[in-house]
mmCIF file of the C-alpha atoms, coordinates in Angstrom:
data_MODEL
# 
_entry.id   MODEL 
# 
loop_
_atom_site.group_PDB 
_atom_site.id 
_atom_site.type_symbol 
_atom_site.label_atom_id 
_atom_site.label_alt_id 
_atom_site.label_comp_id 
_atom_site.label_asym_id 
_atom_site.label_entity_id 
_atom_site.label_seq_id 
_atom_site.pdbx_PDB_ins_code 
_atom_site.Cartn_x 
_atom_site.Cartn_y 
_atom_site.Cartn_z 
_atom_site.occupancy 
_atom_site.B_iso_or_equiv 
_atom_site.pdbx_formal_charge 
_atom_site.auth_seq_id 
_atom_site.auth_comp_id 
_atom_site.auth_asym_id 
_atom_site.auth_atom_id 
_atom_site.pdbx_PDB_model_num 
ATOM 1  C CA . UNK A 1 1  ? 15.639  23.552  -13.923 1.00 0.00 ? 1  UNK A CA 1 
ATOM 2  C CA . UNK A 1 2  ? 12.522  25.750  -14.896 1.00 0.00 ? 2  UNK A CA 1 
ATOM 3  C CA . UNK A 1 3  ? 10.164  26.350  -12.367 1.00 0.00 ? 3  UNK A CA 1 
ATOM 4  C CA . UNK A 1 4  ? 7.421   23.825  -14.027 1.00 0.00 ? 4  UNK A CA 1 
ATOM 5  C CA . UNK A 1 5  ? 9.841   21.107  -13.677 1.00 0.00 ? 5  UNK A CA 1 
ATOM 6  C CA . UNK A 1 6  ? 10.672  21.735  -10.148 1.00 0.00 ? 6  UNK A CA 1 
ATOM 7  C CA . UNK A 1 7  ? 6.910   21.590  -9.340  1.00 0.00 ? 7  UNK A CA 1 
ATOM 8  C CA . UNK A 1 8  ? 6.394   18.390  -11.090 1.00 0.00 ? 8  UNK A CA 1 
ATOM 9  C CA . UNK A 1 9  ? 9.210   16.859  -9.187  1.00 0.00 ? 9  UNK A CA 1 
ATOM 10 C CA . UNK A 1 10 ? 7.478   18.060  -6.188  1.00 0.00 ? 10 UNK A CA 1 
ATOM 11 C CA . UNK A 1 11 ? 3.884   16.887  -6.865  1.00 0.00 ? 11 UNK A CA 1 
ATOM 12 C CA . UNK A 1 12 ? 4.583   13.108  -7.027  1.00 0.00 ? 12 UNK A CA 1 
ATOM 13 C CA . UNK A 1 13 ? 2.770   11.347  -5.009  1.00 0.00 ? 13 UNK A CA 1 
ATOM 14 C CA . UNK A 1 14 ? 4.310   8.392   -4.257  1.00 0.00 ? 14 UNK A CA 1 
ATOM 15 C CA . UNK A 1 15 ? 4.632   4.838   -6.165  1.00 0.00 ? 15 UNK A CA 1 
ATOM 16 C CA . UNK A 1 16 ? 6.878   2.025   -6.281  1.00 0.00 ? 16 UNK A CA 1 
ATOM 17 C CA . UNK A 1 17 ? 10.353  3.859   -6.402  1.00 0.00 ? 17 UNK A CA 1 
ATOM 18 C CA . UNK A 1 18 ? 9.558   5.522   -3.077  1.00 0.00 ? 18 UNK A CA 1 
ATOM 19 C CA . UNK A 1 19 ? 11.535  4.485   -0.232  1.00 0.00 ? 19 UNK A CA 1 
ATOM 20 C CA . UNK A 1 20 ? 9.658   3.477   2.842   1.00 0.00 ? 20 UNK A CA 1 
ATOM 21 C CA . UNK A 1 21 ? 8.741   1.178   5.585   1.00 0.00 ? 21 UNK A CA 1 
ATOM 22 C CA . UNK A 1 22 ? 8.596   -2.044  3.441   1.00 0.00 ? 22 UNK A CA 1 
ATOM 23 C CA . UNK A 1 23 ? 7.827   -4.237  6.672   1.00 0.00 ? 23 UNK A CA 1 
ATOM 24 C CA . UNK A 1 24 ? 4.970   -1.773  7.419   1.00 0.00 ? 24 UNK A CA 1 
ATOM 25 C CA . UNK A 1 25 ? 3.396   -2.691  3.917   1.00 0.00 ? 25 UNK A CA 1 
ATOM 26 C CA . UNK A 1 26 ? 4.121   -6.111  4.254   1.00 0.00 ? 26 UNK A CA 1 
ATOM 27 C CA . UNK A 1 27 ? 2.381   -6.658  7.700   1.00 0.00 ? 27 UNK A CA 1 
ATOM 28 C CA . UNK A 1 28 ? -0.716  -4.419  6.151   1.00 0.00 ? 28 UNK A CA 1 
ATOM 29 C CA . UNK A 1 29 ? -1.022  -6.766  3.543   1.00 0.00 ? 29 UNK A CA 1 
ATOM 30 C CA . UNK A 1 30 ? -1.028  -9.980  5.679   1.00 0.00 ? 30 UNK A CA 1 
ATOM 31 C CA . UNK A 1 31 ? -3.493  -8.083  7.949   1.00 0.00 ? 31 UNK A CA 1 
ATOM 32 C CA . UNK A 1 32 ? -5.592  -7.287  5.219   1.00 0.00 ? 32 UNK A CA 1 
ATOM 33 C CA . UNK A 1 33 ? -5.261  -11.452 3.889   1.00 0.00 ? 33 UNK A CA 1 
ATOM 34 C CA . UNK A 1 34 ? -6.209  -12.500 7.271   1.00 0.00 ? 34 UNK A CA 1 
ATOM 35 C CA . UNK A 1 35 ? -9.461  -10.031 7.873   1.00 0.00 ? 35 UNK A CA 1 
ATOM 36 C CA . UNK A 1 36 ? -10.869 -11.090 4.179   1.00 0.00 ? 36 UNK A CA 1 
ATOM 37 C CA . UNK A 1 37 ? -10.370 -14.912 5.303   1.00 0.00 ? 37 UNK A CA 1 
ATOM 38 C CA . UNK A 1 38 ? -12.119 -13.955 8.848   1.00 0.00 ? 38 UNK A CA 1 
ATOM 39 C CA . UNK A 1 39 ? -14.635 -12.070 6.911   1.00 0.00 ? 39 UNK A CA 1 
ATOM 40 C CA . UNK A 1 40 ? -15.304 -15.190 4.178   1.00 0.00 ? 40 UNK A CA 1 
ATOM 41 C CA . UNK A 1 41 ? -15.311 -17.519 7.082   1.00 0.00 ? 41 UNK A CA 1 
ATOM 42 C CA . UNK A 1 42 ? -17.924 -15.961 9.220   1.00 0.00 ? 42 UNK A CA 1 
ATOM 43 C CA . UNK A 1 43 ? -20.100 -15.250 6.074   1.00 0.00 ? 43 UNK A CA 1 
ATOM 44 C CA . UNK A 1 44 ? -19.863 -19.194 5.164   1.00 0.00 ? 44 UNK A CA 1 
ATOM 45 C CA . UNK A 1 45 ? -18.511 -18.635 1.729   1.00 0.00 ? 45 UNK A CA 1 
ATOM 46 C CA . UNK A 1 46 ? -15.910 -20.856 1.917   1.00 0.00 ? 46 UNK A CA 1 
# 
């Protein structure tokens, strides 16, 4: 492996292939949905 290839491998910033806490992403997604729904309701856009 060359020095450039090692740098590129370390410089990766994430994406769908990264393993991580999937439950946190799921919960944060639902929190976002609830917040947007509350905002829409409060503004009378629905």
